[in-house]
Tab-separated table of C-alpha atoms and ligand atoms in Angstrom:
chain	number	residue	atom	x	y	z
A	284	UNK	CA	0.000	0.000	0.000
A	285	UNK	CA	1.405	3.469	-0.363
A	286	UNK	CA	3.088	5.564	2.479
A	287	UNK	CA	0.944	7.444	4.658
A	288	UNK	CA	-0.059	11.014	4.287
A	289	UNK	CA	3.596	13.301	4.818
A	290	UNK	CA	2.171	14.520	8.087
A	291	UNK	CA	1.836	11.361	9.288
A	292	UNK	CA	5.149	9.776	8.031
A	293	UNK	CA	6.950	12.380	9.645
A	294	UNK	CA	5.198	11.355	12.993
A	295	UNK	CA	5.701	7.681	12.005
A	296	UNK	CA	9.456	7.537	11.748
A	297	UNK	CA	10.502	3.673	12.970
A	298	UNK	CA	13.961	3.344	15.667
A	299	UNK	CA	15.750	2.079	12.622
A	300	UNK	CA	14.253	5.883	11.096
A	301	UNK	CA	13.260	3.603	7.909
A	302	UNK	CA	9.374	5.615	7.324
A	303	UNK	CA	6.263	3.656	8.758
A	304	UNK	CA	4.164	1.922	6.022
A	305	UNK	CA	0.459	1.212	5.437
A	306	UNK	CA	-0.063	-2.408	5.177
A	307	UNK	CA	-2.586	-4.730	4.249
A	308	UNK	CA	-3.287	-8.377	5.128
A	309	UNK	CA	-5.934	-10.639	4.188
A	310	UNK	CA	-6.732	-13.657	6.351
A	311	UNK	CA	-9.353	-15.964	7.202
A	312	UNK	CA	-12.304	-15.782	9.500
A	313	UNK	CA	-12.272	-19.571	11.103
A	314	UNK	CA	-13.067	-19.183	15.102
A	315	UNK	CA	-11.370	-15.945	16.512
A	316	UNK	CA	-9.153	-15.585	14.208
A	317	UNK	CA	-9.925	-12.478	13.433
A	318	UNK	CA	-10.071	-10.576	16.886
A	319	UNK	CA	-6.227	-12.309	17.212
A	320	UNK	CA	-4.646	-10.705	14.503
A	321	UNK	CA	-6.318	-7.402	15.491
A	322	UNK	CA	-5.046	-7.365	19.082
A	323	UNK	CA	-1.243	-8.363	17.343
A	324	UNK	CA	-1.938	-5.409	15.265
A	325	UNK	CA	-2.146	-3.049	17.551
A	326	UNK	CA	0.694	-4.313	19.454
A	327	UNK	CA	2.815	-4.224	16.041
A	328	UNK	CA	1.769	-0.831	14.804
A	329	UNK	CA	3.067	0.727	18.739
A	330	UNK	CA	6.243	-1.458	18.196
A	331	UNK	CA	6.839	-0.258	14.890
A	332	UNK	CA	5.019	2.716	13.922
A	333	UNK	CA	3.741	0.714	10.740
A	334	UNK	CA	-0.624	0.957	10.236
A	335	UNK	CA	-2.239	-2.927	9.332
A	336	UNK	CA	-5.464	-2.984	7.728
A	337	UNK	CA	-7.177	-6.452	7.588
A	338	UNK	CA	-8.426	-7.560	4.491
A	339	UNK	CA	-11.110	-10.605	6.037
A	340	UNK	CA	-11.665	-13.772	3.966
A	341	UNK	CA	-14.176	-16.224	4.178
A	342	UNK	CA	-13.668	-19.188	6.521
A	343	UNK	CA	-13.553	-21.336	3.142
A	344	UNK	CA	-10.029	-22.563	2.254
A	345	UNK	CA	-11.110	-23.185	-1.252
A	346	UNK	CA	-13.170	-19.914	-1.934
A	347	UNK	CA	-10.227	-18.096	-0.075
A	348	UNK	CA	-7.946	-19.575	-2.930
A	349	UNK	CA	-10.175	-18.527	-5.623
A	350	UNK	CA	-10.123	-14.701	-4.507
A	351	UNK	CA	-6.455	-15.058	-3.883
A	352	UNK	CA	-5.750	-16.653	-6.913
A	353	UNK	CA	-8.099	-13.556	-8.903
A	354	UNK	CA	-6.175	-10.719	-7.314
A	355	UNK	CA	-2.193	-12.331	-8.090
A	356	UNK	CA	-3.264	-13.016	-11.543
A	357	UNK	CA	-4.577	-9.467	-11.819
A	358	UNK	CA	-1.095	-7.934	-10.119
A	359	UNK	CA	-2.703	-6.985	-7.001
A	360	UNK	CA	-1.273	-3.857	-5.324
A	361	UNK	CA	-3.765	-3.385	-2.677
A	362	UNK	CA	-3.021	-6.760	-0.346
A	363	UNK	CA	0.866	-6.676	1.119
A	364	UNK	CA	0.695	-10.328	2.989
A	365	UNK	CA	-1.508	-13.313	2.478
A	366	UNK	CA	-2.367	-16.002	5.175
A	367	UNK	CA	-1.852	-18.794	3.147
A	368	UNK	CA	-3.331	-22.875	3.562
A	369	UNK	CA	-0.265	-25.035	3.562
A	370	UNK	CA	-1.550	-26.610	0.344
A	371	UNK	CA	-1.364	-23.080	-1.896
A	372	UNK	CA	2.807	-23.140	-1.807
A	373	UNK	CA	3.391	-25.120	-5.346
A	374	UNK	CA	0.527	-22.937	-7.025
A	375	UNK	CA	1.138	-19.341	-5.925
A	376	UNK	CA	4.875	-20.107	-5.625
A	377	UNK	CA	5.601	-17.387	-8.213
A	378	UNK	CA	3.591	-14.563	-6.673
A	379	UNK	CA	5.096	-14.595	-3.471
A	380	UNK	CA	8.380	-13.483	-2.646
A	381	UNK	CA	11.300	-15.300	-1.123
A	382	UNK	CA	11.593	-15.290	2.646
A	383	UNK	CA	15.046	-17.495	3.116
A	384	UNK	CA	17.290	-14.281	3.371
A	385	UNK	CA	15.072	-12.954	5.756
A	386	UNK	CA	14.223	-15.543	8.027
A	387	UNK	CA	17.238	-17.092	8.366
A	388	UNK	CA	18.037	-15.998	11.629
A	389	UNK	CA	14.714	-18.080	12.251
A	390	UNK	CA	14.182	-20.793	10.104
A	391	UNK	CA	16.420	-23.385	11.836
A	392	UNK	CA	13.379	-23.221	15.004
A	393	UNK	CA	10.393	-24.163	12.955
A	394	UNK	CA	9.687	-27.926	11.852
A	395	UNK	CA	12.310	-28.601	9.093
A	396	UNK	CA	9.400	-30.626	7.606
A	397	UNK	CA	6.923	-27.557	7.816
A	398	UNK	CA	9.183	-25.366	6.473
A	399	UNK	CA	10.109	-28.005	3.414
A	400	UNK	CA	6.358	-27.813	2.647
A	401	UNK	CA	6.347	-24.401	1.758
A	402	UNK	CA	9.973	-24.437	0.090
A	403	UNK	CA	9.078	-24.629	-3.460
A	404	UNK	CA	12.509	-24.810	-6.102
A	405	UNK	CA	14.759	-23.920	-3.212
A	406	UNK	CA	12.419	-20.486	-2.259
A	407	UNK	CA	10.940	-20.630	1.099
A	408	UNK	CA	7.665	-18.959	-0.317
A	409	UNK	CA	5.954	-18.145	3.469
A	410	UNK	CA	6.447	-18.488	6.961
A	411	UNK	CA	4.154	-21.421	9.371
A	412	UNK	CA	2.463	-19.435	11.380
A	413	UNK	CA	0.353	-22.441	12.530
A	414	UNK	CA	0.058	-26.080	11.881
A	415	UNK	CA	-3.334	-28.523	11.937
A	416	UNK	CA	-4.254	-32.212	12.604
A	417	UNK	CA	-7.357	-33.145	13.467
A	418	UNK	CA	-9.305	-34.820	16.200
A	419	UNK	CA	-11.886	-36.723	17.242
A	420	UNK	CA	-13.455	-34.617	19.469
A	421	UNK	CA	-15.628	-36.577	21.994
A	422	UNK	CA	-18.569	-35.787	24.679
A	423	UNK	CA	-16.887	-36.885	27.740
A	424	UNK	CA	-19.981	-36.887	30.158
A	425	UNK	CA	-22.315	-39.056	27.674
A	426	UNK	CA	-19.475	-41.857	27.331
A	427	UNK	CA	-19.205	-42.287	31.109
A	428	UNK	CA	-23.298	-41.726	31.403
A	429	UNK	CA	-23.381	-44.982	28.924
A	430	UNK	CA	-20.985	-46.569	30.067
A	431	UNK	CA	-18.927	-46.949	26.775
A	432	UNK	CA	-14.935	-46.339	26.066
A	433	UNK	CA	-13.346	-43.650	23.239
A	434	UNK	CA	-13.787	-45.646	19.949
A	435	UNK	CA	-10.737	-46.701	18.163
A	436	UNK	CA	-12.029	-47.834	14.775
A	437	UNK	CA	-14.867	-46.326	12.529
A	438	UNK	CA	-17.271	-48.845	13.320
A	439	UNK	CA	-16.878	-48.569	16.669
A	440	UNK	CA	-17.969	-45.022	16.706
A	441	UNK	CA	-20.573	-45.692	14.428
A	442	UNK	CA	-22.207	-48.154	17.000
A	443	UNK	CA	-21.273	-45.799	19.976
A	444	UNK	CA	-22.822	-42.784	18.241
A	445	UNK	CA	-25.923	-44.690	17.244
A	446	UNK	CA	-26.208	-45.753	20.441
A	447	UNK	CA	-25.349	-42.336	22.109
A	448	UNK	CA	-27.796	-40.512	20.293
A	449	UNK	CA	-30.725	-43.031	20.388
A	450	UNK	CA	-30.809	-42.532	23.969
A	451	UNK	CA	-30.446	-38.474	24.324
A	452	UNK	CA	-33.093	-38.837	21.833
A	453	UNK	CA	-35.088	-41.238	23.945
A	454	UNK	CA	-34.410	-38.658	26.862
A	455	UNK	CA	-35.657	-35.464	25.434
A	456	UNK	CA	-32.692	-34.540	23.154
A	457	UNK	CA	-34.690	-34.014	19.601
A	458	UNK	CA	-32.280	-32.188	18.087
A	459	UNK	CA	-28.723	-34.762	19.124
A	460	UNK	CA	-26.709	-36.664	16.568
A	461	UNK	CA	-24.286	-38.792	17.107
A	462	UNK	CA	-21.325	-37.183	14.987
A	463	UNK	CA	-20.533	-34.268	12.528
A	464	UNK	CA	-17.803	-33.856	10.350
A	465	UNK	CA	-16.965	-31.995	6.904
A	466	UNK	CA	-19.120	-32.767	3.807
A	467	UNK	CA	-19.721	-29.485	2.180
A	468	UNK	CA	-18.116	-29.842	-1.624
A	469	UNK	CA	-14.594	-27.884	-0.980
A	470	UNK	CA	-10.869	-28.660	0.574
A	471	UNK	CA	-12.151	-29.398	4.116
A	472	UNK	CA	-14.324	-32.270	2.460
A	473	UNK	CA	-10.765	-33.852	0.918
A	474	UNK	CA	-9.174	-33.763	4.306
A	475	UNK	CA	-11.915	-35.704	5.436
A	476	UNK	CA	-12.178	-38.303	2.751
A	477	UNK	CA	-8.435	-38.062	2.643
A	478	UNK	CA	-8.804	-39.668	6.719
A	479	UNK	CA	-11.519	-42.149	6.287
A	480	UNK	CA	-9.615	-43.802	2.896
A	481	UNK	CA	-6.316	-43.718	4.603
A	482	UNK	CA	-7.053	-45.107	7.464
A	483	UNK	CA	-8.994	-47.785	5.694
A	484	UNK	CA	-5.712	-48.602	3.696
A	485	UNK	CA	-6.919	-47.434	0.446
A	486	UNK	CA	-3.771	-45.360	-0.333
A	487	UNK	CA	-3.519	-41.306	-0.368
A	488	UNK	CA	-5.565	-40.238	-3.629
A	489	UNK	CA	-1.808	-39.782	-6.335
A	490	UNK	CA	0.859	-41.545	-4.218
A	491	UNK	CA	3.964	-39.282	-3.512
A	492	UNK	CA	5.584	-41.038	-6.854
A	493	UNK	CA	2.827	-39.541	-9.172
A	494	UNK	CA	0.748	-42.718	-9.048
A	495	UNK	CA	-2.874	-41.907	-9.515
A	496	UNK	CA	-4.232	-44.828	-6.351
A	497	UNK	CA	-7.684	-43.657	-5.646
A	498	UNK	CA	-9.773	-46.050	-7.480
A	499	UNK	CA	-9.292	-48.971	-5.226
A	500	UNK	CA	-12.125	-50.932	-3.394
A	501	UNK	CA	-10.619	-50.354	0.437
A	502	UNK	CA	-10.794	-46.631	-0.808
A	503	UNK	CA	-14.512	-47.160	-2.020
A	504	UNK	CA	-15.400	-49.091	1.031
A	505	UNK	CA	-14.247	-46.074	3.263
A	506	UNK	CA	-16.425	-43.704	1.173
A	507	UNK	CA	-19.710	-46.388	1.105
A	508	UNK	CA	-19.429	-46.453	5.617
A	509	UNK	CA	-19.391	-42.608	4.859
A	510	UNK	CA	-22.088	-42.382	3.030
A	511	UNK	CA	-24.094	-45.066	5.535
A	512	UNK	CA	-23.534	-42.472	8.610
A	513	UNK	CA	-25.961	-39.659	6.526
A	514	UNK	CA	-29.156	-39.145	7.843
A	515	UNK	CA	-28.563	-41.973	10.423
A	516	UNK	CA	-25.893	-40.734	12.614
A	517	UNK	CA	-25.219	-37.283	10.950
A	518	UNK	CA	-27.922	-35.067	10.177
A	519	UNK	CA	-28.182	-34.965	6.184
A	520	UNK	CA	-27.387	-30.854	6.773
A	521	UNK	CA	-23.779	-32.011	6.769
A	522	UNK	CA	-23.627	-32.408	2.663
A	523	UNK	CA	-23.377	-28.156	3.511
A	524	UNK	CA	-21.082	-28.219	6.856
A	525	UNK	CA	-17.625	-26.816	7.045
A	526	UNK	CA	-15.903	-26.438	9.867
A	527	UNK	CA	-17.903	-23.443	11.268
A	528	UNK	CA	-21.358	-25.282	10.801
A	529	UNK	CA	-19.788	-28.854	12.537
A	530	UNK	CA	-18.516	-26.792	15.504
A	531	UNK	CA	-21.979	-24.838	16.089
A	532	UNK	CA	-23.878	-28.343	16.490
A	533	UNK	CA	-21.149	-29.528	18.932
A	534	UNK	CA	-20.846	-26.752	20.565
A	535	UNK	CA	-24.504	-26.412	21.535
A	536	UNK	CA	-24.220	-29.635	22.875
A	537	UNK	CA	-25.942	-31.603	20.112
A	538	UNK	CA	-23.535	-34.070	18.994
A	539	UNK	CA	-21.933	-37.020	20.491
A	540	UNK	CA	-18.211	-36.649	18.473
A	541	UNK	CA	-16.734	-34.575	15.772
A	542	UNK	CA	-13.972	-34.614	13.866
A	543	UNK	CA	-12.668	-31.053	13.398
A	544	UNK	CA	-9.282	-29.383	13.859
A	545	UNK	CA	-7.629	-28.042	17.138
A	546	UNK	CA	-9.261	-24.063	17.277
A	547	UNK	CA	-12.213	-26.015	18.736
A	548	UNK	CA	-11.105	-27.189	21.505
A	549	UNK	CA	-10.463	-23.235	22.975
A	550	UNK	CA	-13.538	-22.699	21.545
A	551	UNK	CA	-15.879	-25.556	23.507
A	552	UNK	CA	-14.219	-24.533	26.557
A	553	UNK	CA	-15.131	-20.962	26.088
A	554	UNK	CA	-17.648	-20.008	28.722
A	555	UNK	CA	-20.329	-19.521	26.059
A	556	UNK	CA	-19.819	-23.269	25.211
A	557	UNK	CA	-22.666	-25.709	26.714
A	558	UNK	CA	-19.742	-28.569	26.679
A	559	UNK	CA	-17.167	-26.488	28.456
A	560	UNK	CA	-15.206	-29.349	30.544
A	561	UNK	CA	-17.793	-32.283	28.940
A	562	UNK	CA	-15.027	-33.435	26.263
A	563	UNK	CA	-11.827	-35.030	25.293
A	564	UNK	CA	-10.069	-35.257	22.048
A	565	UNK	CA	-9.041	-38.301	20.208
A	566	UNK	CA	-6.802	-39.332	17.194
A	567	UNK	CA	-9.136	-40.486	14.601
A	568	UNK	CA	-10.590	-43.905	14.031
A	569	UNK	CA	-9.075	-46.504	12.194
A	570	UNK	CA	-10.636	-49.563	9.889
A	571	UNK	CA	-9.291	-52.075	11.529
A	572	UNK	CA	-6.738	-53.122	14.290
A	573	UNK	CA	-3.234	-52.341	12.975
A	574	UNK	CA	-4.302	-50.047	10.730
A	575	UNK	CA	-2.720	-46.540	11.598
A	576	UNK	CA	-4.500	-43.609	12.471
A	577	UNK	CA	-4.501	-40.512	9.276
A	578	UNK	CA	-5.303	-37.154	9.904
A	579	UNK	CA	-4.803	-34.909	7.096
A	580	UNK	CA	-2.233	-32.396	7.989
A	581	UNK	CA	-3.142	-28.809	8.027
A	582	UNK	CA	-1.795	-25.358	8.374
A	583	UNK	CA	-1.382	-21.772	7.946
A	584	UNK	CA	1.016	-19.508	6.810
A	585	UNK	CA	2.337	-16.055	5.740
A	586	UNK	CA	3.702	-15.027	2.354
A	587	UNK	CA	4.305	-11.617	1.074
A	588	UNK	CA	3.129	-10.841	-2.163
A	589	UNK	CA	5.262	-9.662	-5.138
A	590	UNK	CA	3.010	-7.232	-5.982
A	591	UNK	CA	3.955	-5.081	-2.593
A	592	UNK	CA	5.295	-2.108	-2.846
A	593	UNK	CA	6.037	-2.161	1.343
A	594	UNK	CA	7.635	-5.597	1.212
A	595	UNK	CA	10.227	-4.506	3.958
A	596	UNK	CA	7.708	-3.386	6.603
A	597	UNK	CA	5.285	-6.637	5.256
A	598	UNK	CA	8.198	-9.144	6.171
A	599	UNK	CA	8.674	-7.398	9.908
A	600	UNK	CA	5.135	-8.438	10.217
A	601	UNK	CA	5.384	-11.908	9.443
A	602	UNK	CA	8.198	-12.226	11.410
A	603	UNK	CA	6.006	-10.788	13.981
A	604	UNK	CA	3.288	-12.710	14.038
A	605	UNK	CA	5.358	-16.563	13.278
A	606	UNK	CA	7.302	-15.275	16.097
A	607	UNK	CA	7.414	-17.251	19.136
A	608	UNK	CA	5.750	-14.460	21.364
A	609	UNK	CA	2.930	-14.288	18.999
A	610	UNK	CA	2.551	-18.545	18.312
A	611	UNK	CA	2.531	-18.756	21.836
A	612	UNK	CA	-0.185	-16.928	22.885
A	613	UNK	CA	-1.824	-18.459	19.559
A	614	UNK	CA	-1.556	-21.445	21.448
A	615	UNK	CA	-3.062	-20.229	24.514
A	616	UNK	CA	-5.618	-18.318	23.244
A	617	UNK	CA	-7.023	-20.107	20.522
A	618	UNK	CA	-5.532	-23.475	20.851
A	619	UNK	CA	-3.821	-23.482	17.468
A	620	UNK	CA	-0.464	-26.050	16.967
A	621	UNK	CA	2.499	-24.191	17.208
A	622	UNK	CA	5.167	-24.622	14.210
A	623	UNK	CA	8.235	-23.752	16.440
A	624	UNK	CA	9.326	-27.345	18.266
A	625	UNK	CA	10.357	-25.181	21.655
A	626	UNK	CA	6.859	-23.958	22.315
A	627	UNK	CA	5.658	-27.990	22.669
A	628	UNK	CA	7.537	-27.978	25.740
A	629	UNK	CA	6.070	-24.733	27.057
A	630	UNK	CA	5.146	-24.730	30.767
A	631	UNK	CA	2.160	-22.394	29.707
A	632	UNK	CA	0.842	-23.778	27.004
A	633	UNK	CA	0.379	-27.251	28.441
A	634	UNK	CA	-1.397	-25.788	31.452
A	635	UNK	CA	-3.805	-24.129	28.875
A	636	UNK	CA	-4.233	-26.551	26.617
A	637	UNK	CA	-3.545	-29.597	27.750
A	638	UNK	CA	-4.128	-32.094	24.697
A	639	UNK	CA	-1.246	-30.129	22.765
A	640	UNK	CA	1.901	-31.773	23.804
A	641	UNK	CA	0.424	-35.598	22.919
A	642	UNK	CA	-0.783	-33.772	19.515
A	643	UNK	CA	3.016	-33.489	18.434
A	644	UNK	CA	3.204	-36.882	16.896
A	645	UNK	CA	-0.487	-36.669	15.791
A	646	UNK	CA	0.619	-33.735	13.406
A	647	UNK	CA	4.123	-35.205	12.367
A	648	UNK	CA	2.734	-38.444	11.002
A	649	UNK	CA	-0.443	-36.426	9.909
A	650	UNK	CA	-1.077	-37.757	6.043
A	651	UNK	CA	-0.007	-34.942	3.526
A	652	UNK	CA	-3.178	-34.286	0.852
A	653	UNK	CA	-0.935	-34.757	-3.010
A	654	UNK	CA	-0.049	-30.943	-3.281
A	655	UNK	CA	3.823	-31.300	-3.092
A	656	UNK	CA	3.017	-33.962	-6.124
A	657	UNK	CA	0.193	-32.426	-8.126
A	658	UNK	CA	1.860	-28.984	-8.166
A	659	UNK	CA	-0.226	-26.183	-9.845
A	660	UNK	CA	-2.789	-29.078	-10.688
A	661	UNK	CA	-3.470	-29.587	-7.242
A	662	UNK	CA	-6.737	-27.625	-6.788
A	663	UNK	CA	-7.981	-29.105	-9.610
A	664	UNK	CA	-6.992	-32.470	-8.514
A	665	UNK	CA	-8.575	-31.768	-5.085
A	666	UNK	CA	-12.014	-30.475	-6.244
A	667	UNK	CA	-12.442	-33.852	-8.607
A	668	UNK	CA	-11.691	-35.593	-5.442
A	669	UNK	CA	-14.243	-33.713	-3.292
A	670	UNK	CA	-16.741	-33.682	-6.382
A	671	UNK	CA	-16.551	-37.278	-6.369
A	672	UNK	CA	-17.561	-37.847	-3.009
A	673	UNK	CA	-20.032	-35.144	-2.533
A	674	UNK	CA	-21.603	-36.809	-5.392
A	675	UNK	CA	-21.359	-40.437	-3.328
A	676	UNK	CA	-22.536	-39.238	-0.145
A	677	UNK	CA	-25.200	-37.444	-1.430
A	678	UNK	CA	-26.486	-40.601	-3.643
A	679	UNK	CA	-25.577	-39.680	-6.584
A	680	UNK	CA	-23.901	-42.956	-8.261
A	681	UNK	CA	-21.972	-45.481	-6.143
A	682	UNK	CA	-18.406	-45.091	-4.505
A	683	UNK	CA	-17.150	-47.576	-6.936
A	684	UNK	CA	-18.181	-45.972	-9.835
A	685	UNK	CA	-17.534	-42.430	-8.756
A	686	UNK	CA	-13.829	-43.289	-8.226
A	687	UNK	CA	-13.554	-45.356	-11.835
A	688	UNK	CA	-14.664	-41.957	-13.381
A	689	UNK	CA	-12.254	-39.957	-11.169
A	690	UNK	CA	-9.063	-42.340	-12.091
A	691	UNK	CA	-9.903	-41.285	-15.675
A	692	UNK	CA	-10.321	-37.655	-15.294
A	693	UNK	CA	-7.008	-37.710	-12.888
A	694	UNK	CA	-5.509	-39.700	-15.599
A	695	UNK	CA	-6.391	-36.593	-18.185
A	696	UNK	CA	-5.373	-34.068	-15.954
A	697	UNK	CA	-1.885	-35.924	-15.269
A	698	UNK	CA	-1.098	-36.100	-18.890
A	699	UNK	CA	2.950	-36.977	-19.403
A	700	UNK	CA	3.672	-35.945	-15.878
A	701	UNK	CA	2.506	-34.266	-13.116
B	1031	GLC	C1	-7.934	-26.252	8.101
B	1031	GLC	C2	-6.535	-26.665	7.703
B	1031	GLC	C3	-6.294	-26.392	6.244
B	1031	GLC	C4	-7.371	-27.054	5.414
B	1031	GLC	C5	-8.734	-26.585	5.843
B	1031	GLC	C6	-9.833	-27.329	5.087
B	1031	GLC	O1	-8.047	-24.869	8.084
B	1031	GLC	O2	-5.570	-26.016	8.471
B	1031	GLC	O3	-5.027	-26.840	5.855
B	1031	GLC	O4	-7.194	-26.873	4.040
B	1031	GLC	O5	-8.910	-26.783	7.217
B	1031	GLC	O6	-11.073	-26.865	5.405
């Protein structure tokens, strides 16, 4: 954005006497996300003398992408720094600008393997500010009140659920289900299909060697128990839920489990939350004994866009908020994973949030969706995948037949190579 009025840059000079800039920054609206960054602001702008506007984004990861993808094709002037899903760093690559000069007094704290996943040709192309693996989030007080233990494989939570909500229902509870999740057609609705087909052994959708593995029966088995929980355990609603929608029927106290990511747990122990203290959180569910746990892994992260003309001052902020001051109280406040390993061993943090430090291996053997593979085809790649189960769960064709079509369109897409 361009300097401040003269009056104001002359009020505005910084210690290092470099002139305060305007900048703008567009993130998403998921949780509180929104009333963080503002507090940082504020707290930046006094350190610095620099001015942050926030440019807000819908809570979408895939209509997020669209915009984004709009406004660096058009040479966008107006947005300085964009929070970015970990997922975007092959396709917007070339738009951002090169951070390894100017983190390197940092880089060597942050997961090596976080940081790889936004290195693309040797250009670290944003900074983690956060990373995400899901749980199965679980109601505590109606597990004891049955009498039944955490599930550990998908059809044990679908009995336990059943069961769960039969009886609320039985008791007065109209409106309880026994468990929400992700269905709407977008990325959230991969990450979930991603979990229920790796976890089922039916392979990662294109292998990390380029092979195209989706149309497999374990991974159209995993799909068909999917489909089986609408409109018996999981209100048919859910063919429209992202995160946001999932979380409101938990956190009213209308479901028995849900799979989201870790800004909920904060969240349902806010005191506005009807399960504050009622739950626990879970890896997710398995197929079968011996087959390992797969949550997809997450994650958000800051890039500065080409197109800046205040890339100096737009890098201080990034480095502000990946910082460790800032990821910690990120972690406190909103329950979000750190991606610096030091802060897992934080005195504070595990008082607040107590689930975090056994969430460490949960994220580092968290499943990785075929971005790093797919490169710039990898939204396309991703909304076949999520077309082709939105079209299963919501009856339209079989699992079997929707994944035979998707090989071939894959197979298109892939051409020579990916
Ligand atoms: C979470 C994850 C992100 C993912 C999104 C899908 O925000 O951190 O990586 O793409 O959910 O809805």
């Amino acid at each position: 954005m361009k300097l401040l009025a003269t009056a104001a840059i002359l009020g505005a000079m910084t210690a290092s006497g470099a002139f305060a800039a305007e900048l703008s920054i567009a993130a998403n609206s998921t949780g509180k996300n929104v009333d963080f960054l503002r507090a940082r602001f504020v707290e930046f702008e006094a350190k610095t003398g620099h001015k942050v506007n926030l440019v807000t984004m819908p809570s979408s990861s895939s209509e997020q992408f669209g915009q984004y993808r709009l406004w660096l094709a058009a040479g966008n002037t107006d947005v300085d720094i964009y929070q970015t899903d970990i997922v975007w760093a092959p396709q917007l690559a070339d738009q951002f600008i090169d951070l390894t000069e100017a983190t390197k007094d940092v880089a060597a704290n942050f997961f090596p393997s976080i940081i790889a996943s936004q290195t693309v040709n040797e250009r670290l192309v944003s900074l983690p500010m956060y990373t995400d693996a899901p749980a199965m989030y679980y109601r505590k007080d109606l597990l004891e009140k049955y009498g039944k233990q955490p599930p550990k494989t998908w059809d044990e939570l679908e009995a336990t659920a059943k069961e769960i909500q039969e009886k609320e229902r039985a008791a007065g509870q109209a409106d309880f289900w026994g468990f929400v999740f992700q269905a709407n057609a977008y990325e959230g609705l991969t990450c979930n299909a991603l979990e229920w087909i790796k976890s089922s052994g039916g392979g990662q959708i294109i292998e990390p060697d380029g092979t195209i593995s989706i149309n497999n029966e374990k991974a159209a088995a995993a799909i068909d128990r999917a489909t089986g929980w609408i409109g018996t355990i999981t209100p048919e609603g859910v063919l429209a839920y992202k995160e946001e929608e999932s979380r409101g029927v938990w956190q009213t106290g209308n479901a028995a489990f849900m799979r989201n990511w870790p800004y909920a747990y904060a969240l349902g122990n806010g005191d506005d939350s009807a399960i504050k203290g009622k739950f626990g959180v879970l890896p997710l569910p398995v197929a079968a004994a011996g087959d390992q746990p797969s949550s997809a892994l997450g994650g958000w992260n800051l890039a500065v866009s080409k197109y800046s003309d205040e890339q100096e001052a737009a890098i201080e902020l990034v480095k502000f908020l990946a910082s460790s001051e800032v990821q910690k109280k990120r972690a406190v406040e909103l329950s979000n994973l750190p991606t610096l390993s030091a802060l897992y061993d934080d005195p504070d943090i595990a008082a607040s949030q107590p689930f975090m430090a056994s969430w460490k291996p949960i994220f580092q053997n968290a499943v990785p969706r075929p971005s790093a593979v797919a490169k710039v085809k990898y939204n396309e790649v991703s909304s076949k995948f999520w077309s082709a189960v939105h079209n299963t769960l919501s009856g339209n064709g079989s699992a079997a037949d929707n994944l035979e079509l998707l090989e071939v369109e894959l197979t298109g897409l892939k051409g020579d190579a990916w």
